[in-house]
PDB file of C-alpha atoms in Angstrom:
ATOM      1  CA  PRO A 851     -22.653  47.535   7.249  1.00 77.00           C
ATOM      2  CA  GLU A 852     -24.230  47.181   3.871  1.00 87.00           C
ATOM      3  CA  GLN A 853     -21.560  45.108   2.497  1.00 89.00           C
ATOM      4  CA  ALA A 854     -21.342  42.826   5.667  1.00 90.00           C
ATOM      5  CA  ALA A 855     -25.023  42.385   5.144  1.00 91.00           C
ATOM      6  CA  ARG A 856     -24.695  41.311   1.571  1.00 92.00           C
ATOM      7  CA  MET A 857     -21.938  38.775   2.489  1.00 93.00           C
ATOM      8  CA  LYS A 858     -23.951  37.315   5.271  1.00 93.00           C
ATOM      9  CA  LYS A 859     -26.902  36.778   2.580  1.00 93.00           C
ATOM     10  CA  LEU A 860     -24.512  35.426   0.216  1.00 93.00           C
ATOM     11  CA  GLN A 861     -23.037  32.908   2.792  1.00 93.00           C
ATOM     12  CA  GLU A 862     -26.523  31.850   3.920  1.00 94.00           C
ATOM     13  CA  GLN A 863     -27.388  31.257   0.392  1.00 94.00           C
ATOM     14  CA  GLU A 864     -24.265  29.092  -0.337  1.00 92.00           C
ATOM     15  CA  LYS A 865     -25.029  27.178   2.933  1.00 93.00           C
ATOM     16  CA  ARG A 866     -28.724  26.575   1.737  1.00 94.00           C
ATOM     17  CA  GLN A 867     -27.407  25.320  -1.495  1.00 93.00           C
ATOM     18  CA  LYS A 868     -25.039  22.846   0.033  1.00 92.00           C
ATOM     19  CA  VAL A 869     -27.698  21.680   2.213  1.00 93.00           C
ATOM     20  CA  GLU A 870     -30.090  21.164  -0.494  1.00 94.00           C
ATOM     21  CA  PHE A 871     -27.297  19.514  -2.895  1.00 92.00           C
ATOM     22  CA  ARG A 872     -26.439  17.026   0.242  1.00 93.00           C
ATOM     23  CA  LYS A 873     -30.244  16.234   0.220  1.00 94.00           C
ATOM     24  CA  ARG A 874     -30.248  15.706  -3.444  1.00 93.00           C
ATOM     25  CA  MET A 875     -27.245  13.474  -3.235  1.00 93.00           C
ATOM     26  CA  GLU A 876     -28.742  11.528  -0.463  1.00 93.00           C
ATOM     27  CA  GLN A 877     -31.817  10.823  -2.388  1.00 92.00           C
ATOM     28  CA  GLU A 878     -29.707   9.589  -5.490  1.00 92.00           C
ATOM     29  CA  VAL A 879     -27.603   7.476  -3.333  1.00 91.00           C
ATOM     30  CA  SER A 880     -30.694   5.882  -1.460  1.00 90.00           C
ATOM     31  CA  GLN A 881     -32.154   5.292  -4.972  1.00 90.00           C
ATOM     32  CA  PHE A 882     -28.721   3.522  -6.373  1.00 89.00           C
ATOM     33  CA  ILE A 883     -28.773   1.378  -3.153  1.00 87.00           C
ATOM     34  CA  GLN A 884     -32.156   0.182  -3.940  1.00 88.00           C
ATOM     35  CA  ALA A 885     -31.595  -0.325  -7.658  1.00 84.00           C
ATOM     36  CA  SER A 886     -30.660  -4.002  -7.666  1.00 80.00           C
ATOM     37  CA  GLY A 887     -28.977  -4.248 -11.115  1.00 83.00           C
ATOM     38  CA  GLU A 888     -26.694  -1.554 -10.507  1.00 86.00           C
ATOM     39  CA  PRO A 889     -23.285  -2.330  -8.986  1.00 86.00           C
ATOM     40  CA  ARG A 890     -21.869   1.295  -9.536  1.00 87.00           C
ATOM     41  CA  ARG A 891     -23.154   4.795 -10.579  1.00 89.00           C
ATOM     42  CA  ARG A 892     -21.267   7.592 -12.076  1.00 89.00           C
ATOM     43  CA  PHE A 893     -22.315  11.218 -11.302  1.00 91.00           C
ATOM     44  CA  GLN A 894     -21.812  14.292 -13.641  1.00 90.00           C
ATOM     45  CA  PRO A 895     -18.689  16.233 -13.210  1.00 91.00           C
ATOM     46  CA  MET A 896     -18.994  18.601 -10.116  1.00 90.00           C
ATOM     47  CA  ASN A 897     -16.690  21.126  -8.147  1.00 91.00           C
ATOM     48  CA  LYS A 898     -14.584  20.125  -5.283  1.00 90.00           C
ATOM     49  CA  ILE A 899     -17.015  21.111  -2.577  1.00 91.00           C
ATOM     50  CA  GLU A 900     -19.782  19.207  -4.252  1.00 91.00           C
ATOM     51  CA  ARG A 901     -17.551  16.015  -4.639  1.00 92.00           C
ATOM     52  CA  SER A 902     -16.522  16.123  -0.886  1.00 93.00           C
ATOM     53  CA  ILE A 903     -20.385  16.145  -0.040  1.00 93.00           C
ATOM     54  CA  LEU A 904     -21.079  13.349  -2.285  1.00 93.00           C
ATOM     55  CA  HIS A 905     -18.227  11.242  -0.924  1.00 93.00           C
ATOM     56  CA  ASP A 906     -19.341  12.120   2.642  1.00 94.00           C
ATOM     57  CA  VAL A 907     -22.902  10.953   1.656  1.00 93.00           C
ATOM     58  CA  ALA A 908     -21.558   7.705   0.127  1.00 92.00           C
ATOM     59  CA  GLU A 909     -19.429   6.991   3.165  1.00 90.00           C
ATOM     60  CA  VAL A 910     -22.189   7.390   5.474  1.00 91.00           C
ATOM     61  CA  ALA A 911     -24.383   5.074   3.378  1.00 90.00           C
ATOM     62  CA  GLY A 912     -21.471   2.420   3.465  1.00 89.00           C
ATOM     63  CA  LEU A 913     -20.474   2.654  -0.166  1.00 89.00           C
ATOM     64  CA  THR A 914     -17.082   3.071  -1.769  1.00 89.00           C
ATOM     65  CA  SER A 915     -16.526   6.222  -3.828  1.00 91.00           C
ATOM     66  CA  PHE A 916     -13.511   7.357  -5.924  1.00 91.00           C
ATOM     67  CA  SER A 917     -13.052  10.646  -8.177  1.00 90.00           C
ATOM     68  CA  PHE A 918     -11.834  10.392 -11.599  1.00 89.00           C
ATOM     69  CA  GLY A 919     -10.972  12.820 -14.304  1.00 85.00           C
ATOM     70  CA  ASP A 920      -7.861  15.072 -14.804  1.00 80.00           C
ATOM     71  CA  ASP A 921      -8.790  18.665 -14.799  1.00 81.00           C
ATOM     72  CA  GLU A 922     -11.089  20.391 -12.183  1.00 80.00           C
ATOM     73  CA  ASP A 923     -13.997  20.820 -14.721  1.00 81.00           C
ATOM     74  CA  SER A 924     -14.311  17.163 -15.539  1.00 85.00           C
ATOM     75  CA  ARG A 925     -13.666  15.407 -12.399  1.00 89.00           C
ATOM     76  CA  TYR A 926     -16.683  13.196 -11.525  1.00 90.00           C
ATOM     77  CA  VAL A 927     -17.464  10.872  -8.670  1.00 91.00           C
ATOM     78  CA  MET A 928     -18.080   7.067  -9.213  1.00 90.00           C
ATOM     79  CA  VAL A 929     -19.921   5.314  -6.260  1.00 92.00           C
ATOM     80  CA  PHE A 930     -19.698   1.436  -6.003  1.00 90.00           C
ATOM     81  CA  LYS A 931     -21.781  -0.829  -3.712  1.00 87.00           C
ATOM     82  CA  LYS A 932     -19.446  -2.749  -1.136  1.00 82.00           C
ATOM     83  CA  GLU A 933     -19.906  -5.985  -2.806  1.00 83.00           C
ATOM     84  CA  PHE A 934     -18.908  -4.646  -6.168  1.00 81.00           C
ATOM     85  CA  ALA A 935     -15.886  -2.754  -4.891  1.00 82.00           C
ATOM     86  CA  PRO A 936     -13.656  -2.089  -7.926  1.00 81.00           C
ATOM     87  CA  SER A 937     -10.422  -4.003  -8.275  1.00 81.00           C
ATOM     88  CA  ASP A 938      -7.110  -2.065  -8.882  1.00 83.00           C
ATOM     89  CA  GLU A 939      -7.351  -2.975 -12.730  1.00 81.00           C
ATOM     90  CA  GLU A 940     -10.841  -1.325 -12.855  1.00 83.00           C
ATOM     91  CA  LEU A 941      -9.618   1.875 -11.077  1.00 83.00           C
ATOM     92  CA  GLU A 942      -6.608   2.108 -13.411  1.00 85.00           C
ATOM     93  CA  ALA A 943      -9.094   2.049 -16.311  1.00 82.00           C
ATOM     94  CA  TYR A 944     -11.135   4.725 -15.006  1.00 81.00           C
ATOM     95  CA  ARG A 945      -8.198   6.755 -14.280  1.00 81.00           C
ATOM     96  CA  ARG A 946      -6.983   6.473 -17.833  1.00 80.00           C
ATOM     97  CA  GLY A 947     -10.562   7.554 -18.918  1.00 77.00           C
ATOM     98  CA  GLU A 948     -11.563   4.232 -20.211  1.00 77.00           C
ATOM     99  CA  GLU A 949     -14.780   2.187 -19.731  1.00 76.00           C
ATOM    100  CA  TRP A 950     -14.234  -0.961 -17.728  1.00 71.00           C
ATOM    101  CA  ASP A 951     -15.223  -3.952 -19.391  1.00 73.00           C
ATOM    102  CA  PRO A 952     -14.944  -7.123 -17.074  1.00 69.00           C
ATOM    103  CA  ALA A 953     -14.901  -9.497 -20.060  1.00 76.00           C
ATOM    104  CA  ARG A 954     -11.985  -7.876 -21.744  1.00 76.00           C
ATOM    105  CA  ALA A 955     -10.095  -7.562 -18.552  1.00 75.00           C
ATOM    106  CA  GLU A 956     -10.545 -11.285 -18.089  1.00 78.00           C
ATOM    107  CA  GLU A 957      -9.225 -11.658 -21.478  1.00 80.00           C
ATOM    108  CA  ARG A 958      -6.209  -9.650 -20.927  1.00 80.00           C
ATOM    109  CA  ARG A 959      -5.323 -11.389 -17.703  1.00 80.00           C
ATOM    110  CA  ARG A 960      -5.811 -14.884 -19.645  1.00 85.00           C
ATOM    111  CA  LEU A 961      -3.402 -13.575 -22.235  1.00 86.00           C
ATOM    112  CA  ARG A 962      -0.879 -12.430 -19.664  1.00 85.00           C
ATOM    113  CA  GLU A 963      -1.052 -15.663 -17.843  1.00 86.00           C
ATOM    114  CA  LEU A 964      -0.579 -17.601 -21.242  1.00 87.00           C
ATOM    115  CA  ALA A 965       2.231 -15.402 -22.150  1.00 87.00           C
ATOM    116  CA  ALA A 966       3.976 -15.840 -18.754  1.00 86.00           C
ATOM    117  CA  GLN A 967       3.412 -19.905 -19.128  1.00 85.00           C
ATOM    118  CA  GLN A 968       5.001 -19.633 -22.664  1.00 86.00           C
ATOM    119  CA  GLU A 969       7.995 -17.597 -21.262  1.00 84.00           C
ATOM    120  CA  GLU A 970       8.593 -20.192 -18.525  1.00 83.00           C
ATOM    121  CA  ALA A 971       8.354 -23.033 -20.873  1.00 83.00           C
ATOM    122  CA  GLU A 972      11.012 -21.474 -23.278  1.00 80.00           C
ATOM    123  CA  LEU A 973      13.431 -20.743 -20.315  1.00 78.00           C
ATOM    124  CA  GLU A 974      12.999 -24.370 -19.400  1.00 77.00           C
ATOM    125  CA  SER A 975      13.680 -25.963 -22.555  1.00 72.00           C
ATOM    126  CA  GLY A 976      15.970 -23.302 -23.924  1.00 62.00           C
ATOM    127  CA  PRO A 977      19.602 -23.989 -24.579  1.00 60.00           C
ATOM    128  CA  THR A 978      21.964 -23.134 -21.702  1.00 56.00           C
ATOM    129  CA  PRO A 979      23.741 -19.953 -22.345  1.00 57.00           C
ATOM    130  CA  PRO A 980      27.612 -20.684 -23.698  1.00 59.00           C
ATOM    131  CA  GLY A 981      30.066 -20.203 -21.110  1.00 57.00           C
ATOM    132  CA  PRO A 982      33.256 -18.171 -21.491  1.00 57.00           C
ATOM    133  CA  PRO A 983      35.672 -19.769 -24.398  1.00 57.00           C
ATOM    134  CA  ASN A 984      38.428 -20.512 -21.814  1.00 65.00           C
ATOM    135  CA  ASP A 985      38.240 -21.381 -18.185  1.00 67.00           C
ATOM    136  CA  TYR A 986      39.270 -18.257 -15.997  1.00 63.00           C
ATOM    137  CA  LYS A 987      40.475 -20.625 -13.421  1.00 67.00           C
ATOM    138  CA  ASP A 988      43.148 -21.984 -15.793  1.00 70.00           C
ATOM    139  CA  LYS A 989      44.038 -18.212 -16.335  1.00 71.00           C
ATOM    140  CA  TYR A 990      44.613 -17.677 -12.691  1.00 70.00           C
ATOM    141  CA  ARG A 991      45.863 -20.826 -11.635  1.00 70.00           C
ATOM    142  CA  HIS A 992      49.355 -19.694 -10.845  1.00 68.00           C
ATOM    143  CA  LEU A 993      47.588 -17.208  -8.359  1.00 70.00           C
ATOM    144  CA  ILE A 994      44.873 -19.542  -6.629  1.00 65.00           C
ATOM    145  CA  GLY A 995      46.143 -22.996  -7.149  1.00 66.00           C
ATOM    146  CA  SER A 996      44.035 -25.806  -7.574  1.00 63.00           C
ATOM    147  CA  GLU A 997      43.536 -27.203  -4.019  1.00 63.00           C
ATOM    148  CA  ALA A 998      43.842 -24.426  -1.890  1.00 58.00           C
ATOM    149  CA  ALA A 999      40.182 -23.167  -2.592  1.00 59.00           C
ATOM    150  CA  LYS A1000      38.729 -26.682  -2.152  1.00 60.00           C
ATOM    151  CA  ALA A1001      40.574 -27.093   1.235  1.00 60.00           C
ATOM    152  CA  ALA A1002      39.517 -23.761   2.497  1.00 59.00           C
ATOM    153  CA  ALA A1003      35.961 -24.390   1.660  1.00 58.00           C
ATOM    154  CA  ARG A1004      36.147 -27.856   3.653  1.00 60.00           C
ATOM    155  CA  THR A1005      37.598 -26.235   6.861  1.00 58.00           C
ATOM    156  CA  MET A1006      35.018 -23.359   6.699  1.00 57.00           C
ATOM    157  CA  GLU A1007      32.339 -24.148   9.355  1.00 58.00           C
ATOM    158  CA  ALA A1008      29.375 -22.199  10.251  1.00 58.00           C
ATOM    159  CA  ASN A1009      29.015 -20.883  13.722  1.00 55.00           C
ATOM    160  CA  LYS A1010      26.331 -22.814  15.355  1.00 55.00           C
ATOM    161  CA  ALA A1011      25.092 -20.065  17.555  1.00 52.00           C
ATOM    162  CA  TYR A1012      25.137 -17.323  14.787  1.00 60.00           C
ATOM    163  CA  GLY A1013      23.872 -14.007  16.430  1.00 63.00           C
ATOM    164  CA  CYS A1014      23.743 -15.255  19.834  1.00 69.00           C
ATOM    165  CA  VAL A1015      26.795 -15.382  22.285  1.00 66.00           C
ATOM    166  CA  PRO A1016      27.101 -18.815  23.649  1.00 64.00           C
ATOM    167  CA  VAL A1017      27.293 -18.971  27.507  1.00 65.00           C
ATOM    168  CA  ALA A1018      30.856 -20.376  27.414  1.00 67.00           C
ATOM    169  CA  ASN A1019      31.967 -16.923  25.895  1.00 68.00           C
ATOM    170  CA  LYS A1020      30.252 -14.917  28.642  1.00 69.00           C
ATOM    171  CA  ARG A1021      32.506 -13.589  31.330  1.00 72.00           C
ATOM    172  CA  ASP A1022      29.912 -12.926  33.622  1.00 71.00           C
ATOM    173  CA  THR A1023      27.622 -15.758  34.543  1.00 72.00           C
ATOM    174  CA  ARG A1024      25.730 -14.153  37.159  1.00 75.00           C
ATOM    175  CA  SER A1025      21.861 -13.614  37.010  1.00 80.00           C
ATOM    176  CA  ILE A1026      20.698  -9.914  36.905  1.00 83.00           C
ATOM    177  CA  GLU A1027      19.402 -10.300  40.543  1.00 88.00           C
ATOM    178  CA  GLU A1028      22.657 -11.766  41.713  1.00 89.00           C
ATOM    179  CA  ALA A1029      24.340  -8.848  39.979  1.00 88.00           C
ATOM    180  CA  MET A1030      21.975  -6.145  41.507  1.00 90.00           C
ATOM    181  CA  ASN A1031      22.282  -7.564  44.921  1.00 93.00           C
ATOM    182  CA  GLU A1032      26.084  -7.431  44.775  1.00 92.00           C
ATOM    183  CA  ILE A1033      26.079  -3.924  43.623  1.00 93.00           C
ATOM    184  CA  ARG A1034      23.383  -2.959  46.493  1.00 95.00           C
ATOM    185  CA  ALA A1035      25.762  -4.713  49.086  1.00 95.00           C
ATOM    186  CA  LYS A1036      28.697  -2.746  47.950  1.00 94.00           C
ATOM    187  CA  LYS A1037      26.748   0.446  48.078  1.00 94.00           C
ATOM    188  CA  ARG A1038      25.810  -0.162  51.696  1.00 94.00           C
ATOM    189  CA  LEU A1039      29.240  -1.145  52.525  1.00 94.00           C
ATOM    190  CA  ARG A1040      30.511   2.382  51.036  1.00 93.00           C
ATOM    191  CA  GLN A1041      27.861   4.281  52.822  1.00 93.00           C
ATOM    192  CA  ALA A1042      28.747   2.498  56.229  1.00 93.00           C
ATOM    193  CA  GLU A1043      32.505   3.541  55.605  1.00 92.00           C
ATOM    194  CA  ASP A1044      31.629   7.157  54.931  1.00 89.00           C
ATOM    195  CA  GLU A1045      29.457   7.564  58.142  1.00 84.00           C
TER     196      GLU A1045
END
């Protein structure tokens, strides 16, 4: 009984701490919402339960939140205002443990575009890759002939109703209703004969 009472007391204390922590987080989040020049806020590292409480508070307040950090001791939560929701690049930077610098990201993006344009230009103006030293068709002419393939290519024609069965190829041209009526009539006939 003494142990049970102690456990109950501990649980109540834990519950009280969670409620207090939630209140504190709600205050911090509402301060963050009112701070006009602050698009995001990084919170101190906290344990899993505290992080889940903070995520919940953020969600209720209509904010976006993410956890970052590799090990359990250093994981922290970042809260973003909806209009400043992070891009994938920004999230990746935080996941790598880097600070996000929009100017640097823009520079990186511009450099990537530039590199892609240069690569494209090189491909367009570059020399065509050299072909095989001898034409393989000459090598196999005795097998394929010179006219056979061209003639075959000319005679091949695409099926106009590819994937659909043309009406002309269908054996049964009745509608479903007609077919069902015929089946019912045969059934009635059979029943009449059996009686």
